Short mmCIF file of C-alpha atoms and ligand atoms in Angstrom, two decimals:
data_model
loop_
_atom_site.label_atom_id
_atom_site.label_comp_id
_atom_site.label_asym_id
_atom_site.label_seq_id
_atom_site.Cartn_x
_atom_site.Cartn_y
_atom_site.Cartn_z
CA MET P 1 110.75 121.44 39.06
CA LYS P 2 111.18 120.48 35.40
CA CYS P 3 108.46 119.07 33.13
CA ARG P 4 108.49 115.26 33.21
CA HIS P 5 108.16 115.16 29.43
CA CYS P 6 110.07 118.09 27.89
CA GLN P 7 112.26 119.24 30.83
CA THR P 8 111.03 122.85 30.69
CA GLU P 9 111.12 124.60 34.07
CA LEU P 10 107.51 124.63 35.33
CA GLN P 11 106.24 128.10 36.24
CA GLN P 12 102.47 127.70 36.24
CA VAL P 13 100.24 126.19 38.93
CA PHE P 14 97.08 124.54 37.57
CA LEU P 15 95.49 123.43 40.83
CA ASP P 16 96.49 123.53 44.48
CA LEU P 17 94.48 121.23 46.77
CA GLY P 18 96.62 121.80 49.85
CA HIS P 19 97.97 118.75 51.67
CA ALA P 20 96.40 115.30 51.60
CA PRO P 21 97.35 111.78 52.69
CA PRO P 22 97.85 109.18 49.92
CA SER P 23 94.41 108.31 48.61
CA ASN P 24 94.80 104.59 49.30
CA ALA P 25 96.12 104.98 52.87
CA TYR P 26 93.01 103.57 54.56
CA LEU P 27 93.38 103.48 58.32
CA SER P 28 92.69 100.75 60.82
CA GLU P 29 91.14 101.68 64.15
CA PRO P 30 94.43 101.76 66.15
CA ALA P 31 96.02 104.01 63.48
CA LEU P 32 93.48 106.73 64.31
CA ARG P 33 95.45 107.43 67.49
CA ALA P 34 98.74 107.89 65.58
CA PRO P 35 100.03 110.84 63.51
CA GLU P 36 99.10 110.80 59.84
CA VAL P 37 101.42 111.76 56.98
CA THR P 38 100.18 114.17 54.32
CA PHE P 39 101.80 115.35 51.08
CA PRO P 40 101.27 118.50 48.99
CA LEU P 41 98.65 117.87 46.30
CA LYS P 42 99.46 120.42 43.65
CA LEU P 43 99.35 120.24 39.86
CA ARG P 44 101.53 122.26 37.53
CA VAL P 45 101.14 122.76 33.79
CA CYS P 46 104.00 122.98 31.31
CA ASP P 47 103.52 125.94 28.98
CA VAL P 48 105.59 124.29 26.24
CA CYS P 49 104.12 120.74 25.91
CA TRP P 50 100.97 121.37 28.08
CA LEU P 51 101.51 118.31 30.25
CA VAL P 52 99.56 118.79 33.49
CA GLN P 53 101.46 116.95 36.21
CA THR P 54 101.69 116.50 39.97
CA GLU P 55 104.36 118.51 41.69
CA ASP P 56 107.40 116.54 42.85
CA TYR P 57 108.12 116.37 46.54
CA THR P 58 110.50 114.46 48.73
CA GLU P 59 109.71 110.99 50.04
CA ALA P 60 107.41 110.17 47.13
CA ASP P 61 108.28 106.50 47.65
CA ALA P 62 106.24 106.57 50.86
CA LEU P 63 103.12 106.77 48.68
CA PHE P 64 103.54 103.25 47.45
CA SER P 65 104.48 101.55 50.68
CA GLY P 66 100.86 100.80 51.61
CA ASP P 67 99.59 97.22 51.57
CA TYR P 68 96.29 98.18 49.99
CA ALA P 69 95.54 97.11 46.43
CA TYR P 70 92.58 97.91 44.25
CA PHE P 71 90.99 94.89 42.57
CA SER P 72 89.51 95.87 39.21
CA SER P 73 87.03 92.98 39.27
CA THR P 74 85.13 94.68 42.13
CA SER P 75 83.28 96.86 39.62
CA GLN P 76 80.72 95.11 37.41
CA GLY P 77 80.69 98.08 35.07
CA TRP P 78 84.45 97.94 34.58
CA LEU P 79 84.31 94.16 33.91
CA ALA P 80 81.69 94.71 31.21
CA HIS P 81 83.78 97.53 29.72
CA ALA P 82 86.83 95.23 29.55
CA LYS P 83 84.87 92.36 27.96
CA ALA P 84 83.35 94.63 25.29
CA TYR P 85 86.81 96.02 24.51
CA CYS P 86 88.34 92.54 24.09
CA GLU P 87 85.59 91.44 21.71
CA LYS P 88 85.89 94.61 19.64
CA ILE P 89 89.68 94.66 19.35
CA THR P 90 89.87 90.90 18.61
CA LYS P 91 87.64 91.45 15.57
CA LEU P 92 89.30 94.69 14.50
CA LEU P 93 92.86 93.33 14.60
CA GLN P 94 91.82 89.76 13.71
CA LEU P 95 93.62 88.41 16.75
CA SER P 96 94.05 84.63 16.80
CA ARG P 97 95.97 81.77 18.42
CA ASP P 98 99.02 83.07 16.52
CA SER P 99 98.81 86.55 18.09
CA PHE P 100 100.32 87.85 21.30
CA VAL P 101 98.69 90.41 23.59
CA ILE P 102 100.36 92.30 26.43
CA GLU P 103 98.39 94.24 29.00
CA VAL P 104 100.29 96.71 31.15
CA ALA P 105 98.92 96.95 34.70
CA SER P 106 96.89 93.78 34.27
CA ASN P 107 95.67 93.98 37.87
CA ASP P 108 93.64 90.87 38.85
CA GLY P 109 93.23 89.63 35.28
CA TYR P 110 89.83 91.35 34.83
CA LEU P 111 90.63 92.03 31.14
CA LEU P 112 93.08 89.37 29.97
CA LYS P 113 90.82 86.55 31.16
CA ASN P 114 88.75 87.33 28.05
CA PHE P 115 91.77 86.65 25.80
CA VAL P 116 92.59 83.50 27.78
CA ALA P 117 89.02 82.29 27.21
CA ALA P 118 89.35 83.01 23.48
CA GLY P 119 92.62 81.06 23.26
CA ILE P 120 94.68 84.14 22.36
CA PRO P 121 98.16 84.06 23.96
CA CYS P 122 98.67 86.93 26.38
CA LEU P 123 100.81 88.26 29.20
CA GLY P 124 99.97 90.68 31.99
CA ILE P 125 102.58 93.05 33.42
CA GLU P 126 101.75 93.75 37.06
CA PRO P 127 104.11 94.57 39.94
CA THR P 128 101.56 94.18 42.77
CA ASP P 129 101.69 90.66 44.23
CA SER P 130 98.15 90.45 45.60
CA THR P 131 96.49 91.29 42.29
CA ALA P 132 99.03 89.26 40.28
CA ASP P 133 98.22 86.23 42.47
CA ALA P 134 94.52 86.72 41.73
CA ALA P 135 95.22 86.90 37.98
CA GLU P 136 97.35 83.74 37.99
CA SER P 137 94.71 81.88 39.95
CA ILE P 138 92.32 82.32 37.01
CA GLY P 139 94.91 81.29 34.43
CA VAL P 140 96.26 84.67 33.35
CA PRO P 141 100.09 84.64 32.98
CA VAL P 142 101.76 87.57 34.76
CA LEU P 143 105.22 89.14 34.67
CA ARG P 144 105.68 90.85 38.05
CA GLU P 145 107.45 94.04 37.05
CA PHE P 146 106.88 97.72 36.43
CA PHE P 147 106.66 98.41 32.71
CA GLY P 148 109.19 100.66 31.00
CA GLU P 149 112.15 100.58 28.63
CA ALA P 150 114.06 97.95 30.67
CA THR P 151 111.19 95.44 30.86
CA ALA P 152 110.27 96.02 27.20
CA THR P 153 113.86 95.41 26.11
CA LYS P 154 113.88 92.06 27.94
CA LEU P 155 110.58 91.06 26.32
CA ALA P 156 111.83 92.00 22.85
CA ALA P 157 115.13 90.17 23.38
CA SER P 158 113.24 86.99 24.26
CA GLY P 159 111.11 87.26 21.10
CA ARG P 160 107.98 88.35 22.95
CA ARG P 161 106.96 91.51 21.10
CA ALA P 162 103.21 92.00 20.99
CA ASP P 163 100.61 92.42 18.24
CA LEU P 164 98.56 94.38 20.75
CA ILE P 165 99.69 96.23 23.86
CA CYS P 166 96.85 97.64 25.90
CA GLY P 167 96.75 99.77 29.01
CA ASN P 168 93.43 100.86 30.44
CA ASN P 169 93.85 103.55 33.02
CA VAL P 170 97.58 103.10 33.57
CA TYR P 171 99.14 105.83 31.38
CA ALA P 172 98.13 108.68 33.70
CA HIS P 173 99.58 106.79 36.67
CA VAL P 174 103.17 106.24 35.50
CA PRO P 175 105.77 108.56 37.04
CA ASP P 176 108.18 108.44 34.05
CA ILE P 177 105.90 108.82 31.03
CA ASN P 178 108.79 109.05 28.53
CA ASP P 179 110.34 105.77 29.73
CA PHE P 180 106.94 104.05 29.65
CA THR P 181 106.19 105.25 26.11
CA THR P 182 109.62 104.20 24.84
CA GLY P 183 108.84 100.78 26.36
CA LEU P 184 105.65 100.60 24.30
CA ARG P 185 107.61 101.17 21.08
CA ILE P 186 110.19 98.50 21.98
CA ALA P 187 107.69 95.83 23.06
CA LEU P 188 105.48 96.33 19.99
CA LYS P 189 105.82 94.01 16.97
CA PRO P 190 106.15 95.79 13.57
CA GLY P 191 102.57 96.39 12.40
CA GLY P 192 101.32 96.04 15.99
CA THR P 193 98.84 98.27 17.79
CA VAL P 194 98.99 100.12 21.10
CA ASN P 195 95.71 100.96 22.87
CA LEU P 196 95.77 103.28 25.85
CA GLU P 197 92.82 104.69 27.72
CA PHE P 198 93.18 107.73 29.93
CA PRO P 199 90.85 110.37 31.38
CA HIS P 200 90.69 113.33 29.00
CA LEU P 201 92.03 116.61 30.40
CA LYS P 202 89.42 118.52 28.38
CA ASN P 203 86.65 116.78 30.35
CA LEU P 204 88.43 117.33 33.65
CA ILE P 205 88.44 121.08 33.03
CA GLU P 206 85.02 121.29 31.41
CA GLN P 207 83.28 119.15 34.07
CA ASN P 208 85.11 120.50 37.16
CA GLN P 209 86.54 117.05 37.89
CA PHE P 210 89.12 118.29 40.38
CA ASP P 211 88.38 115.26 42.56
CA THR P 212 90.10 113.00 40.00
CA VAL P 213 93.37 114.54 41.19
CA TYR P 214 95.42 112.45 43.61
CA HIS P 215 99.12 111.82 44.16
CA GLU P 216 99.37 108.55 42.26
CA HIS P 217 97.67 110.16 39.25
CA PHE P 218 100.83 111.82 37.90
CA SER P 219 99.66 113.07 34.48
CA TYR P 220 96.45 114.75 33.19
CA LEU P 221 96.46 114.25 29.47
CA SER P 222 95.26 115.85 26.27
CA LEU P 223 95.65 114.39 22.79
CA ILE P 224 97.91 117.34 21.93
CA THR P 225 100.36 116.32 24.65
CA VAL P 226 100.13 112.55 24.17
CA SER P 227 100.76 112.93 20.41
CA ARG P 228 103.93 114.80 21.24
CA ILE P 229 105.10 112.20 23.78
CA PHE P 230 104.37 109.39 21.29
CA GLU P 231 106.29 111.10 18.50
CA GLN P 232 109.35 111.61 20.67
CA ALA P 233 109.29 107.89 21.52
CA GLY P 234 109.05 106.75 17.88
CA LEU P 235 105.30 106.10 17.86
CA ARG P 236 102.32 107.92 16.41
CA ILE P 237 98.57 107.99 17.01
CA PHE P 238 96.45 106.85 14.06
CA ASP P 239 92.97 106.66 15.56
CA LEU P 240 90.98 107.38 18.69
CA GLU P 241 87.63 106.88 20.35
CA GLN P 242 85.89 108.89 23.04
CA LEU P 243 84.64 106.78 25.95
CA PRO P 244 82.29 107.64 28.81
CA THR P 245 84.53 105.92 31.40
CA HIS P 246 86.05 107.93 34.26
CA GLY P 247 84.09 111.03 33.35
CA GLY P 248 85.20 110.99 29.73
CA SER P 249 88.28 109.16 28.48
CA LEU P 250 90.18 108.86 25.24
CA ARG P 251 91.16 105.47 23.83
CA ILE P 252 94.02 106.05 21.46
CA TYR P 253 95.35 103.70 18.79
CA GLY P 254 99.12 103.94 18.38
CA CYS P 255 101.62 102.31 16.03
CA HIS P 256 105.26 102.59 15.02
CA GLN P 257 106.04 105.76 13.10
CA ASP P 258 106.72 103.79 9.87
CA ASP P 259 103.44 101.81 10.08
CA ALA P 260 101.40 101.89 6.84
CA ARG P 261 98.06 102.77 8.47
CA PRO P 262 97.10 106.41 7.82
CA ALA P 263 95.67 108.56 10.62
CA THR P 264 91.87 108.82 10.63
CA ALA P 265 90.01 112.13 10.53
CA ALA P 266 89.09 111.63 14.20
CA VAL P 267 92.66 112.41 15.26
CA ALA P 268 92.89 115.78 13.51
CA ALA P 269 89.34 116.61 14.61
CA MET P 270 90.17 116.07 18.29
CA ILE P 271 93.38 118.08 18.08
CA ALA P 272 91.34 120.92 16.54
CA GLU P 273 88.68 120.56 19.27
CA GLU P 274 91.30 120.76 22.01
CA LYS P 275 92.86 123.85 20.45
CA ALA P 276 89.46 125.52 20.13
CA PHE P 277 88.74 124.71 23.79
CA GLY P 278 91.97 126.48 24.76
CA LEU P 279 94.26 123.64 25.79
CA GLN P 280 97.19 125.67 24.43
CA ASP P 281 96.05 128.82 26.22
CA ILE P 282 97.46 129.36 29.72
CA ALA P 283 94.41 131.41 30.77
CA VAL P 284 92.20 128.30 30.49
CA TYR P 285 94.46 126.50 32.98
CA GLN P 286 94.72 129.50 35.29
CA ALA P 287 90.92 129.77 35.57
CA PHE P 288 90.45 126.24 36.91
CA GLN P 289 91.23 126.77 40.61
CA ALA P 290 88.29 129.15 41.05
CA ARG P 291 85.94 126.63 39.45
CA ALA P 292 87.14 123.82 41.70
CA ASP P 293 86.73 126.08 44.73
CA LYS P 294 83.14 126.89 43.77
CA VAL P 295 82.19 123.20 43.55
CA LYS P 296 83.82 122.52 46.92
CA ASN P 297 82.08 125.49 48.57
CA ASP P 298 78.67 124.63 47.09
CA PHE P 299 79.03 121.08 48.41
CA LEU P 300 79.97 122.32 51.89
CA ALA P 301 76.99 124.70 51.85
CA PHE P 302 74.68 121.79 50.94
CA LEU P 303 76.00 119.65 53.80
CA ILE P 304 75.69 122.47 56.34
CA GLU P 305 72.16 123.18 55.17
CA GLN P 306 71.21 119.51 55.70
CA LYS P 307 72.87 119.49 59.12
CA ARG P 308 70.85 122.55 60.20
CA ALA P 309 67.66 120.96 58.89
CA GLY P 310 68.32 117.86 60.99
CA LYS P 311 68.85 115.59 57.97
CA SER P 312 71.39 112.77 57.97
CA VAL P 313 73.96 112.31 55.21
CA ALA P 314 75.99 109.21 54.29
CA ALA P 315 78.32 108.65 51.36
CA TYR P 316 78.82 105.78 48.96
CA GLY P 317 82.18 104.71 47.49
CA ALA P 318 85.37 104.94 49.54
CA ALA P 319 87.58 105.59 46.51
CA ALA P 320 90.24 108.13 45.56
CA LYS P 321 87.72 110.68 44.28
CA GLY P 322 85.95 110.78 47.62
CA ASN P 323 89.20 111.18 49.50
CA THR P 324 90.27 114.12 47.38
CA LEU P 325 86.90 115.86 47.70
CA MET P 326 86.55 115.28 51.45
CA ASN P 327 90.10 116.27 52.27
CA TYR P 328 90.02 119.40 50.17
CA ALA P 329 86.69 120.35 51.72
CA GLY P 330 88.07 119.58 55.20
CA LEU P 331 85.13 117.29 55.98
CA LYS P 332 84.88 115.26 59.18
CA HIS P 333 82.18 112.84 60.26
CA ASP P 334 79.97 115.55 61.77
CA LEU P 335 78.70 116.39 58.27
CA ILE P 336 78.85 112.93 56.66
CA SER P 337 78.28 110.17 59.21
CA PHE P 338 79.78 107.22 57.35
CA VAL P 339 80.88 105.91 53.95
CA CYS P 340 79.89 102.54 52.59
CA ASP P 341 81.74 100.47 50.04
CA ALA P 342 81.27 97.04 48.47
CA ALA P 343 84.97 96.13 48.73
CA PRO P 344 85.62 93.94 51.80
CA SER P 345 89.25 95.21 51.88
CA LYS P 346 88.00 98.70 52.82
CA GLN P 347 85.18 97.80 55.21
CA ASN P 348 85.79 98.48 58.91
CA LYS P 349 88.60 100.85 58.03
CA PHE P 350 88.64 104.66 57.98
CA MET P 351 89.07 107.13 55.16
CA PRO P 352 92.53 108.76 55.14
CA GLY P 353 92.46 112.36 56.35
CA SER P 354 88.73 112.67 57.03
CA HIS P 355 88.72 109.49 59.20
CA MET P 356 85.17 108.65 58.19
CA PRO P 357 84.27 105.05 59.03
CA ILE P 358 83.78 102.71 56.06
CA HIS P 359 80.92 100.20 56.36
CA HIS P 360 79.34 97.44 54.32
CA PRO P 361 76.55 98.85 52.09
CA SER P 362 73.97 97.09 54.34
CA GLU P 363 74.61 99.91 56.82
CA LEU P 364 72.41 102.11 54.61
CA ALA P 365 69.33 100.04 55.45
CA ARG P 366 70.24 100.07 59.14
CA GLN P 367 70.82 103.84 59.49
CA LYS P 368 68.40 105.02 56.76
CA PRO P 369 70.16 108.29 55.90
CA ASP P 370 68.13 111.09 54.28
CA TRP P 371 70.89 111.65 51.72
CA VAL P 372 73.47 109.40 50.08
CA VAL P 373 76.31 111.25 48.38
CA ILE P 374 77.68 109.13 45.53
CA LEU P 375 81.39 109.98 45.60
CA PRO P 376 82.40 108.06 42.42
CA TRP P 377 79.97 110.07 40.26
CA ASN P 378 81.23 108.20 37.18
CA ILE P 379 79.41 105.05 38.35
CA ALA P 380 76.39 106.85 39.82
CA ALA P 381 73.90 104.98 37.61
CA GLU P 382 75.27 101.60 38.74
CA VAL P 383 75.20 102.63 42.43
CA MET P 384 71.65 104.00 42.21
CA GLN P 385 70.41 100.88 40.49
CA GLN P 386 71.94 98.65 43.18
CA HIS P 387 70.68 100.72 46.12
CA GLN P 388 67.19 101.73 45.06
CA GLN P 389 65.98 100.63 48.52
CA ILE P 390 66.94 104.02 49.99
CA ARG P 391 63.82 105.38 48.24
CA SER P 392 61.67 103.26 50.59
CA TRP P 393 62.48 105.56 53.54
CA GLY P 394 62.53 108.72 51.43
CA GLY P 395 66.30 108.73 50.95
CA GLN P 396 67.77 110.62 48.01
CA PHE P 397 70.98 110.40 45.99
CA VAL P 398 73.17 113.43 45.40
CA ILE P 399 76.49 114.07 43.63
CA ALA P 400 78.95 116.95 44.17
CA VAL P 401 80.77 116.99 40.79
CA PRO P 402 80.45 118.65 38.25
CA GLU P 403 78.01 120.49 40.52
CA VAL P 404 75.83 119.65 43.52
CA LYS P 405 72.91 117.82 41.97
CA VAL P 406 70.06 115.66 43.33
CA LEU P 407 69.69 112.53 41.20
CA ALA P 408 66.13 111.57 40.31
ZN1 ZN A 1 106.67 120.06 29.03
#
């Protein structure tokens, strides 16, 4: 397999999590009696451009044939994050009724609705019908396509280049990152700004976040690598912020290469920090598997200990992270009795691979488990605050990543 960015033959494995079903392949009850398809879940790292990427395999298209869609508006924390971003960037770029904003992967309109409310013209790019329908129903215009060079060229040809193109949590999920980045350059107005947010590879390694790996998450990104991809596409990064979202993300500010804005000190500082951490040192990548294995084994040991002590364990959050952790650990419902989730689209279904039943969060009060494992550890504070009632029967919260830890 060749690197998706620089075409170098990939020699180095970063992480091998065995086989797993697609993380969004939730099962209905009848499907439990049928065979289940799994795919290799392995990451490789390019030792030239340092792009960490999922390994290619045949029948990748099968991943996206599911009818499940994630609705961003389900998370209150994510809605607040989007609103705060819109207010900040509107001020910073002095966006007005004369501006034009494009959001790539606009989902259900959770972000662009803020621009609509402010009277700033905008367009969402979103190929998934169910979420695009939801966005249009609240007045957010949507172009139902995948974003890349072809879509960007059409937008530019029709005079619809943007003052701001934003993509929160989409960059790591695009299969052809070069095509996507070229699209950004084409769809951007001269003097315009690109904002992308993506989980930072440095945090993934430092915080043992191996459960953020899943098939649809194609790229695991450092500033070193993204700078290189931007430059090849005719863009450059002139500023960045570090965000707490998704276990530590970068929000980068990009512009055309000939833009007048100089790069801030934050850009050079982060490149230096990544180099000092070893993101250009193959040994740092080679050491990660053992760290992921330790977290997985410690978590298994915790669950077995609780089982032997006669304690019951449930989990909260039927999302991709939980699927990766449970499938890599080989968990079945003997060690975790059920998972609860606030999203109605997941309730009464079963987790792919582990086949754990997914219930409404009210099941916690009914079954009164001794332990609740919060699978999406990045929103642990929000989950704990909403489900404080488990304390009334002596229940406790625990997370598995970056290490098994009881939350006070
Ligand atoms: Zn490469």
